[in-house]
Short mmCIF file of C-alpha atoms in Angstrom, two decimals:
data_model
loop_
_atom_site.label_atom_id
_atom_site.label_comp_id
_atom_site.label_asym_id
_atom_site.label_seq_id
_atom_site.Cartn_x
_atom_site.Cartn_y
_atom_site.Cartn_z
CA MET A 21 0.00 0.00 0.00
CA PHE A 22 1.33 3.41 -1.01
CA LEU A 23 0.67 6.43 1.22
CA CYS A 24 1.13 9.82 -0.41
CA GLY A 25 -0.22 13.32 0.06
CA SER A 26 -2.35 13.87 -3.04
CA ALA A 27 -3.42 11.68 -5.96
CA GLU A 28 -4.83 14.09 -8.54
CA PRO A 29 -3.58 12.69 -11.88
CA GLY A 30 -1.20 15.03 -13.67
CA ARG A 31 -1.15 17.61 -10.88
CA ASP A 32 0.93 15.98 -8.17
CA GLY A 33 4.32 14.57 -9.10
CA VAL A 34 4.62 12.26 -6.11
CA GLY A 35 1.08 10.97 -6.59
CA ASP A 36 1.83 10.30 -10.27
CA TYR A 37 5.04 8.52 -9.27
CA ALA A 38 3.22 6.31 -6.77
CA ARG A 39 0.47 5.49 -9.28
CA ARG A 40 2.93 4.56 -12.04
CA LEU A 41 4.96 2.35 -9.71
CA ALA A 42 1.76 0.82 -8.32
CA GLY A 43 0.50 0.11 -11.82
CA SER A 44 3.80 -1.51 -12.77
CA LEU A 45 3.66 -3.68 -9.64
CA GLN A 46 0.07 -4.65 -10.46
CA ARG A 47 1.22 -5.86 -13.87
CA ARG A 48 3.73 -8.10 -12.08
CA GLY A 49 0.94 -9.68 -10.05
CA VAL A 50 1.38 -7.61 -6.88
CA VAL A 51 -1.85 -6.35 -5.31
CA VAL A 52 -1.44 -2.64 -4.59
CA HIS A 53 -3.62 0.05 -3.01
CA LEU A 54 -3.02 3.80 -2.95
CA VAL A 55 -4.12 6.14 -0.16
CA ALA A 56 -3.83 9.92 -0.56
CA THR A 57 -3.91 11.17 3.02
CA HIS A 58 -4.05 14.94 2.39
CA ASP A 59 -5.62 15.34 -1.04
CA ASP A 60 -6.20 19.03 -1.75
CA ALA A 61 -8.01 18.33 -5.02
CA VAL A 62 -11.09 16.73 -3.41
CA THR A 63 -13.57 18.10 -0.90
CA GLU A 64 -15.21 14.77 -0.01
CA LEU A 65 -13.87 11.30 0.65
CA LEU A 66 -13.38 9.58 -2.70
CA ASP A 67 -12.87 5.83 -3.14
CA GLU A 68 -12.06 5.20 -6.80
CA VAL A 69 -9.92 3.24 -9.22
CA GLN A 70 -7.16 5.13 -11.02
CA TYR A 71 -5.38 3.68 -14.04
CA ASP A 72 -1.84 3.38 -15.29
CA GLN A 73 -1.40 1.75 -18.70
CA GLY A 74 -4.62 -0.16 -18.21
CA SER A 75 -3.81 -1.35 -14.69
CA GLY A 76 -6.42 -0.32 -12.15
CA VAL A 77 -5.12 0.94 -8.81
CA PRO A 78 -7.73 1.15 -6.00
CA THR A 79 -7.28 4.66 -4.60
CA LEU A 80 -8.70 6.24 -1.46
CA ARG A 81 -8.49 10.04 -1.47
CA ILE A 82 -8.91 11.72 1.92
CA PRO A 83 -9.50 15.48 1.70
CA ALA A 84 -6.78 17.70 3.16
CA THR A 85 -9.51 19.51 5.11
CA VAL A 86 -10.39 16.43 7.18
CA GLY A 87 -9.41 16.65 10.85
CA GLU A 88 -6.53 14.48 12.02
CA PRO A 89 -8.62 12.07 14.16
CA ALA A 90 -10.93 11.35 11.22
CA ARG A 91 -7.95 11.03 8.87
CA ALA A 92 -6.35 8.48 11.17
CA THR A 93 -9.58 6.48 11.35
CA LEU A 94 -10.08 6.42 7.58
CA MET A 95 -6.46 5.50 6.90
CA LEU A 96 -6.38 2.72 9.48
CA GLU A 97 -9.68 1.28 8.26
CA LYS A 98 -8.30 1.02 4.72
CA ILE A 99 -5.05 -0.54 5.92
CA LYS A 100 -6.87 -3.15 7.97
CA GLU A 101 -9.28 -3.83 5.11
CA ALA A 102 -6.51 -4.32 2.54
CA GLY A 103 -4.10 -6.12 4.88
CA PRO A 104 -0.90 -5.16 3.01
CA GLU A 105 2.41 -6.87 3.64
CA TRP A 106 4.20 -3.55 3.10
CA ILE A 107 3.25 0.11 3.52
CA SER A 108 5.26 2.49 1.35
CA LEU A 109 5.32 6.06 2.69
CA GLN A 110 6.04 8.53 -0.12
CA TYR A 111 7.51 11.29 1.99
CA VAL A 112 7.46 14.99 1.18
CA PRO A 113 7.01 17.20 4.27
CA TYR A 114 4.82 19.75 2.48
CA SER A 115 2.50 16.98 1.21
CA PHE A 116 1.30 16.34 4.76
CA ALA A 117 1.22 19.90 6.16
CA ASP A 118 1.04 23.33 4.56
CA SER A 119 3.67 24.49 7.02
CA GLY A 120 6.02 21.73 5.92
CA ILE A 121 6.15 20.47 9.51
CA PRO A 122 3.80 17.44 9.58
CA TRP A 123 3.93 16.80 13.33
CA ARG A 124 0.24 15.87 13.56
CA PHE A 125 0.56 13.31 10.79
CA ALA A 126 3.75 11.99 12.40
CA ALA A 127 1.66 11.19 15.49
CA THR A 128 -0.96 9.50 13.30
CA LEU A 129 1.68 7.32 11.65
CA ARG A 130 2.52 5.79 15.03
CA LYS A 131 -0.78 3.91 14.76
CA ILE A 132 0.34 1.86 11.75
CA VAL A 133 3.23 0.28 13.66
CA GLY A 134 2.75 -3.47 13.68
CA LEU A 135 0.14 -3.49 10.90
CA ALA A 136 2.67 -4.05 8.12
CA LYS A 137 6.33 -3.70 7.28
CA VAL A 138 7.26 -0.14 6.29
CA GLU A 139 9.30 1.31 3.44
CA ILE A 140 9.93 5.07 3.21
CA MET A 141 10.69 6.77 -0.09
CA PHE A 142 12.21 10.16 0.68
CA HIS A 143 11.40 12.49 -2.21
CA GLU A 144 12.37 15.49 -0.07
CA LEU A 145 13.86 15.93 3.40
CA TRP A 146 14.05 19.31 5.12
CA LEU A 147 15.16 22.85 4.33
CA ARG A 148 18.95 23.01 4.36
CA ASN A 149 21.86 25.27 3.45
CA LEU A 150 19.93 28.48 3.99
CA PRO A 151 21.69 31.82 4.65
CA ALA A 152 22.11 32.86 8.27
CA ARG A 153 19.74 35.80 7.78
CA ASP A 154 16.85 33.45 6.92
CA VAL A 155 15.97 32.76 10.55
CA LYS A 156 12.45 31.52 9.81
CA GLY A 157 13.63 29.14 7.09
CA ARG A 158 16.42 27.73 9.26
CA LEU A 159 14.01 27.18 12.15
CA THR A 160 11.54 25.48 9.82
CA GLY A 161 14.33 23.23 8.58
CA LEU A 162 15.30 22.21 12.11
CA LEU A 163 11.70 21.35 12.97
CA GLN A 164 11.30 19.43 9.71
CA GLN A 165 14.44 17.47 10.47
CA TRP A 166 13.19 16.64 13.96
CA VAL A 167 9.83 15.40 12.64
CA THR A 168 11.44 13.39 9.82
CA LEU A 169 13.88 11.61 12.09
CA ARG A 170 11.12 11.02 14.64
CA ILE A 171 9.05 9.29 11.95
CA CYS A 172 12.01 7.04 11.15
CA ARG A 173 12.53 6.15 14.80
CA THR A 174 8.80 5.46 15.27
CA LEU A 175 8.15 3.37 12.16
CA HIS A 176 11.42 1.38 12.18
CA PRO A 177 11.29 1.06 8.37
CA GLY A 178 12.62 -2.16 6.92
CA VAL A 179 13.76 -0.29 3.81
CA ILE A 180 14.56 3.40 3.22
CA HIS A 181 15.00 4.77 -0.30
CA ALA A 182 16.27 8.08 -1.70
CA HIS A 183 16.32 9.39 -5.27
CA ILE A 184 19.51 11.46 -5.13
CA PRO A 185 22.96 11.09 -3.53
CA PHE A 186 22.59 14.32 -1.53
CA ASN A 187 19.56 12.99 0.37
CA GLN A 188 21.13 9.57 0.83
CA GLU A 189 24.24 11.15 2.34
CA GLU A 190 22.19 13.39 4.63
CA LEU A 191 20.12 10.52 6.01
CA ALA A 192 23.18 8.30 6.36
CA SER A 193 24.82 11.01 8.50
CA HIS A 194 22.01 10.38 11.01
CA GLY A 195 22.73 6.66 11.17
CA LEU A 196 20.09 5.50 8.68
CA ASP A 197 20.72 2.78 6.11
CA VAL A 198 19.46 4.26 2.83
CA ARG A 199 19.31 2.50 -0.51
CA PRO A 200 19.39 4.34 -3.84
CA LEU A 201 16.24 4.14 -5.95
CA PRO A 202 16.66 6.43 -8.98
CA LEU A 203 13.65 8.16 -10.45
CA PHE A 204 12.18 6.89 -13.70
CA ALA A 205 11.11 9.22 -16.52
CA ASN A 206 7.63 10.67 -16.28
CA ILE A 207 7.45 10.37 -20.08
CA GLY A 208 9.01 7.24 -21.55
CA ARG A 209 10.54 7.16 -25.02
CA MET A 210 7.98 6.16 -27.65
CA ASP A 211 9.67 5.47 -30.97
CA GLY A 212 7.82 6.05 -34.22
CA VAL A 213 5.45 8.80 -33.01
CA ILE A 214 7.00 11.81 -34.80
CA GLY A 215 4.33 13.72 -36.70
CA GLU A 216 4.31 16.60 -39.18
CA ILE A 217 3.76 19.19 -36.45
CA THR A 218 7.12 18.37 -34.85
CA GLN A 219 9.17 18.57 -38.04
CA ARG A 220 11.91 21.18 -38.31
CA SER A 221 14.18 22.61 -40.97
CA SER A 222 17.55 21.00 -41.56
CA ASN A 223 19.50 23.97 -40.19
CA ALA A 224 17.46 24.35 -37.01
CA TYR A 225 18.98 23.75 -33.58
CA ARG A 226 16.18 22.98 -31.13
CA ILE A 227 16.26 23.32 -27.33
CA ALA A 228 13.55 21.83 -25.11
CA PHE A 229 11.93 23.07 -21.94
CA PHE A 230 9.44 20.64 -20.46
CA SER A 231 7.10 21.30 -17.51
CA ARG A 232 9.48 23.67 -15.69
CA MET A 233 9.44 27.02 -17.53
CA GLU A 234 11.26 29.35 -15.13
CA THR A 235 13.69 31.68 -16.92
CA PRO A 236 16.02 33.25 -14.33
CA PRO A 237 19.16 35.03 -15.64
CA PRO A 238 21.37 31.86 -15.70
CA VAL A 239 18.79 30.09 -17.91
CA LEU A 240 18.50 33.06 -20.27
CA ARG A 241 22.30 33.18 -20.48
CA VAL A 242 22.32 29.61 -21.81
CA VAL A 243 19.70 30.45 -24.45
CA ARG A 244 21.66 33.58 -25.42
CA ASP A 245 24.91 31.60 -25.77
CA ALA A 246 23.18 28.97 -27.88
CA ALA A 247 21.72 31.68 -30.12
CA ALA A 248 25.17 33.24 -30.60
CA TRP A 249 26.61 29.85 -31.61
CA CYS A 250 23.76 29.30 -34.05
CA THR A 251 24.36 32.70 -35.66
CA GLU A 252 28.09 31.97 -36.04
CA ASN A 253 27.38 28.60 -37.64
CA GLY A 254 24.50 29.46 -39.92
CA ARG A 255 21.88 27.73 -37.79
CA THR A 256 18.53 28.94 -36.48
CA LEU A 257 17.70 28.49 -32.81
CA GLU A 258 14.31 27.11 -31.83
CA VAL A 259 13.12 26.89 -28.23
CA ALA A 260 10.25 24.45 -27.68
CA LEU A 261 8.14 25.04 -24.55
CA LEU A 262 6.47 21.69 -23.86
CA GLY A 263 3.79 21.07 -21.23
CA GLY A 264 2.51 23.51 -18.67
CA GLY A 265 -0.52 25.79 -18.65
CA LYS A 266 -1.07 28.68 -21.04
CA ALA A 267 -0.04 31.34 -18.53
CA LYS A 268 3.23 29.62 -17.68
CA VAL A 269 4.11 29.00 -21.33
CA SER A 270 3.19 32.56 -22.30
CA ALA A 271 5.33 34.07 -19.53
CA ALA A 272 8.33 31.94 -20.52
CA ALA A 273 7.89 32.79 -24.20
CA ASP A 274 7.75 36.53 -23.47
CA SER A 275 10.84 36.33 -21.28
CA ILE A 276 12.90 34.42 -23.87
CA GLU A 277 11.76 36.53 -26.85
CA SER A 278 12.61 39.72 -24.97
CA ALA A 279 16.06 38.54 -23.83
CA VAL A 280 17.04 36.60 -26.97
CA PRO A 281 15.38 38.13 -30.08
CA ALA A 282 17.30 35.75 -32.36
CA ALA A 283 15.50 32.72 -30.87
CA THR A 284 12.32 31.38 -32.41
CA VAL A 285 10.06 30.36 -29.54
CA LEU A 286 7.61 27.49 -30.09
CA PRO A 287 4.92 27.81 -27.34
CA VAL A 288 3.64 24.26 -27.68
CA GLY A 289 2.05 23.89 -24.22
CA TYR A 290 0.09 20.88 -23.01
CA LEU A 291 0.61 17.59 -24.85
CA SER A 292 -0.25 13.93 -24.47
CA PRO A 293 2.65 11.68 -23.38
CA GLU A 294 2.98 10.56 -27.01
CA GLY A 295 3.12 14.19 -28.12
CA VAL A 296 5.82 15.09 -25.61
CA SER A 297 7.90 12.09 -26.72
CA ALA A 298 7.50 13.08 -30.37
CA TRP A 299 8.71 16.63 -29.69
CA LEU A 300 11.63 15.54 -27.51
CA ALA A 301 12.78 13.22 -30.28
CA THR A 302 13.30 16.29 -32.52
CA CYS A 303 15.37 18.29 -30.01
CA ASP A 304 19.14 18.62 -29.64
CA LEU A 305 19.39 19.75 -26.05
CA ALA A 306 17.33 20.38 -22.92
CA ILE A 307 17.52 23.10 -20.28
CA SER A 308 16.37 22.70 -16.69
CA PRO A 309 15.99 25.48 -14.09
CA ILE A 310 16.16 22.89 -11.29
CA PRO A 311 19.26 23.20 -9.06
CA ARG A 312 21.87 20.77 -10.31
CA HIS A 313 22.11 18.63 -7.18
CA SER A 314 18.33 17.95 -7.34
CA LEU A 315 18.11 16.84 -10.98
CA GLY A 316 18.01 13.18 -9.97
CA LYS A 317 14.57 13.58 -8.39
CA SER A 318 13.04 15.11 -11.51
CA GLY A 319 11.01 12.83 -13.75
CA THR A 320 11.24 15.55 -16.42
CA VAL A 321 15.05 15.43 -16.45
CA ALA A 322 14.91 11.63 -16.59
CA ALA A 323 12.65 12.00 -19.64
CA PHE A 324 15.20 14.30 -21.31
CA LEU A 325 17.99 11.78 -20.83
CA GLU A 326 15.89 8.81 -21.91
CA HIS A 327 15.15 10.68 -25.14
CA GLY A 328 18.86 11.20 -25.81
CA LEU A 329 19.08 14.85 -24.76
CA PRO A 330 22.01 16.22 -22.75
CA VAL A 331 20.84 18.63 -20.05
CA ILE A 332 22.18 22.07 -19.25
CA SER A 333 21.57 22.93 -15.60
CA PRO A 334 22.97 26.42 -15.02
CA ILE A 335 21.82 26.79 -11.42
CA VAL A 336 24.42 25.28 -9.09
CA LYS A 337 23.75 25.74 -5.39
CA LEU A 338 25.70 22.79 -4.00
CA ASP A 339 28.69 20.82 -5.25
CA ARG A 340 26.88 17.47 -5.25
CA ALA A 341 26.38 14.92 -8.01
CA PRO A 342 22.76 14.78 -9.21
CA PHE A 343 22.76 11.07 -10.05
CA PHE A 344 24.04 7.85 -8.50
CA GLN A 345 25.37 6.72 -11.90
CA ALA A 346 28.55 8.53 -12.93
CA ALA A 347 27.77 8.17 -16.65
CA LEU A 348 24.59 10.20 -16.18
CA ASN A 349 26.40 12.95 -14.27
CA GLU A 350 28.63 13.45 -17.32
CA LEU A 351 25.55 14.31 -19.42
CA VAL A 352 24.78 17.39 -17.31
CA MET A 353 26.51 20.69 -18.08
CA GLU A 354 26.47 24.12 -16.48
CA HIS A 355 27.15 26.17 -19.63
CA PHE A 356 26.36 25.86 -23.34
CA ASP A 357 29.23 24.29 -25.25
CA ALA A 358 28.31 22.82 -28.64
CA VAL A 359 31.29 20.46 -28.65
CA ALA A 360 30.47 19.11 -25.17
CA VAL A 361 26.83 18.73 -26.15
CA GLY A 362 27.87 16.75 -29.22
CA ARG A 363 30.05 14.43 -27.14
CA ALA A 364 27.22 13.87 -24.68
CA LYS A 365 24.74 13.10 -27.46
CA ALA A 366 27.18 10.60 -28.93
CA ALA A 367 27.49 8.88 -25.55
CA LEU A 368 23.72 8.74 -25.26
CA ASN A 369 23.32 7.29 -28.74
CA GLU A 370 25.98 4.68 -28.02
CA GLY A 371 24.09 3.60 -24.90
CA ALA A 372 26.85 4.56 -22.42
CA PRO A 373 24.52 5.24 -19.46
CA ILE A 374 22.11 2.60 -18.24
CA PHE A 375 18.71 4.24 -17.94
CA GLU A 376 16.63 3.42 -14.89
CA ASN A 377 13.26 3.09 -16.60
CA LEU A 378 10.02 2.06 -14.91
CA GLN A 379 10.60 -1.65 -15.47
CA LYS A 380 14.08 -1.59 -13.95
CA ILE A 381 12.97 0.48 -10.98
CA THR A 382 10.10 -1.95 -10.39
CA ASP A 383 12.60 -4.81 -10.40
CA ARG A 384 14.80 -3.02 -7.88
CA PHE A 385 11.86 -2.06 -5.67
CA MET A 386 10.63 -5.66 -5.58
CA ASP A 387 14.13 -6.96 -4.85
CA ASP A 388 14.68 -4.49 -1.99
CA LEU A 389 11.32 -5.38 -0.41
CA LYS A 390 11.73 -9.07 -1.31
CA LEU A 391 8.31 -9.12 -2.95
CA GLU A 392 7.30 -12.36 -4.59
CA VAL A 393 4.80 -12.84 -7.42
CA PRO A 394 2.03 -13.61 -7.58
CA ARG A 395 1.37 -11.78 -4.33
CA VAL A 396 -2.04 -11.37 -2.73
CA SER A 397 -2.96 -9.46 0.40
CA ARG A 398 -3.14 -11.22 3.71
CA VAL A 399 -6.89 -10.59 3.79
CA ALA A 400 -7.30 -12.47 0.51
CA GLU A 401 -5.13 -15.28 1.84
CA ARG A 402 -7.27 -15.54 4.99
CA SER A 403 -10.44 -15.58 2.86
CA THR A 404 -9.08 -18.39 0.74
CA LYS A 405 -8.12 -20.42 3.77
CA SER A 406 -11.53 -19.94 5.38
CA GLU A 407 -13.23 -21.32 2.27
#
């Protein structure tokens, strides 16, 4: 059973992650339930089936507005009804409390002790590395750390996972045994889906933004440098803005067109997964505004790499590797350099890095939890025995 904050499809990255992993496990014969404990997209309790590639995942969505005693009751009833062997807590502090300090939910989690074995997937930890003048942020971080470590001490998880080396190292410094579980792409590569709308001229050089459209000065500098290289080499620069709402795409387009007049901006916007894959297949390079050390927990960045695109990440806050696999770290650059981009693309085309796609992550997850297939819940097993 997966526990996450929200489960609104397409609007909550952690909920989408849990659903995709749950669906993949279902296709292996593992019975999986999903419980969204603080769902801010529903106003009433919703018991439904959500789907991933045709696999139905029973999903209970508890409104964020529900009081903690009622939340605990609803969650415990579902756990006892399903009788899972494992409970997987998909942890993000702000998913369980607007303040980012989920102390009430931490107390509720004490009630699941003994009902199942526990795995914790740490998507985020606590606020860290803030300037001394940010007193409120530093205090919030200390309280978040206290709650997070308290949850670990209370639940005694059999397995702890982290997406990025930075979080693994931080948890290990507190005496926790943490296993790496890289993030899979939120959009897998779908060969053979290129359509007329994605075609480009032979002299075009196309850069992709996907989902994250922020354009701070370091990002605009990369676009400007790429445009200068294109001008020097008789190429035309195209910037494809993929995914995101109209307002976000429009703001990014205005910012880029104003700062880099030589760039042709393609405000594509929302697309189906097949559409995103088709566009990415036509691009030469991707840009991400996510801090470099956090790239490994971005399904969007994983999608870039799976589609053969090197990634320029110009925002460097910490000197930490973004990925557990060294070959992937070499595909991330801070500045635009056409020669380095070409080398990275060649490495990608030659299959140098081993991509952690959904199937491989499912294998690793099952191995770490020692899940066997076919697996049924203990309730189903008791029902069978009683018959």
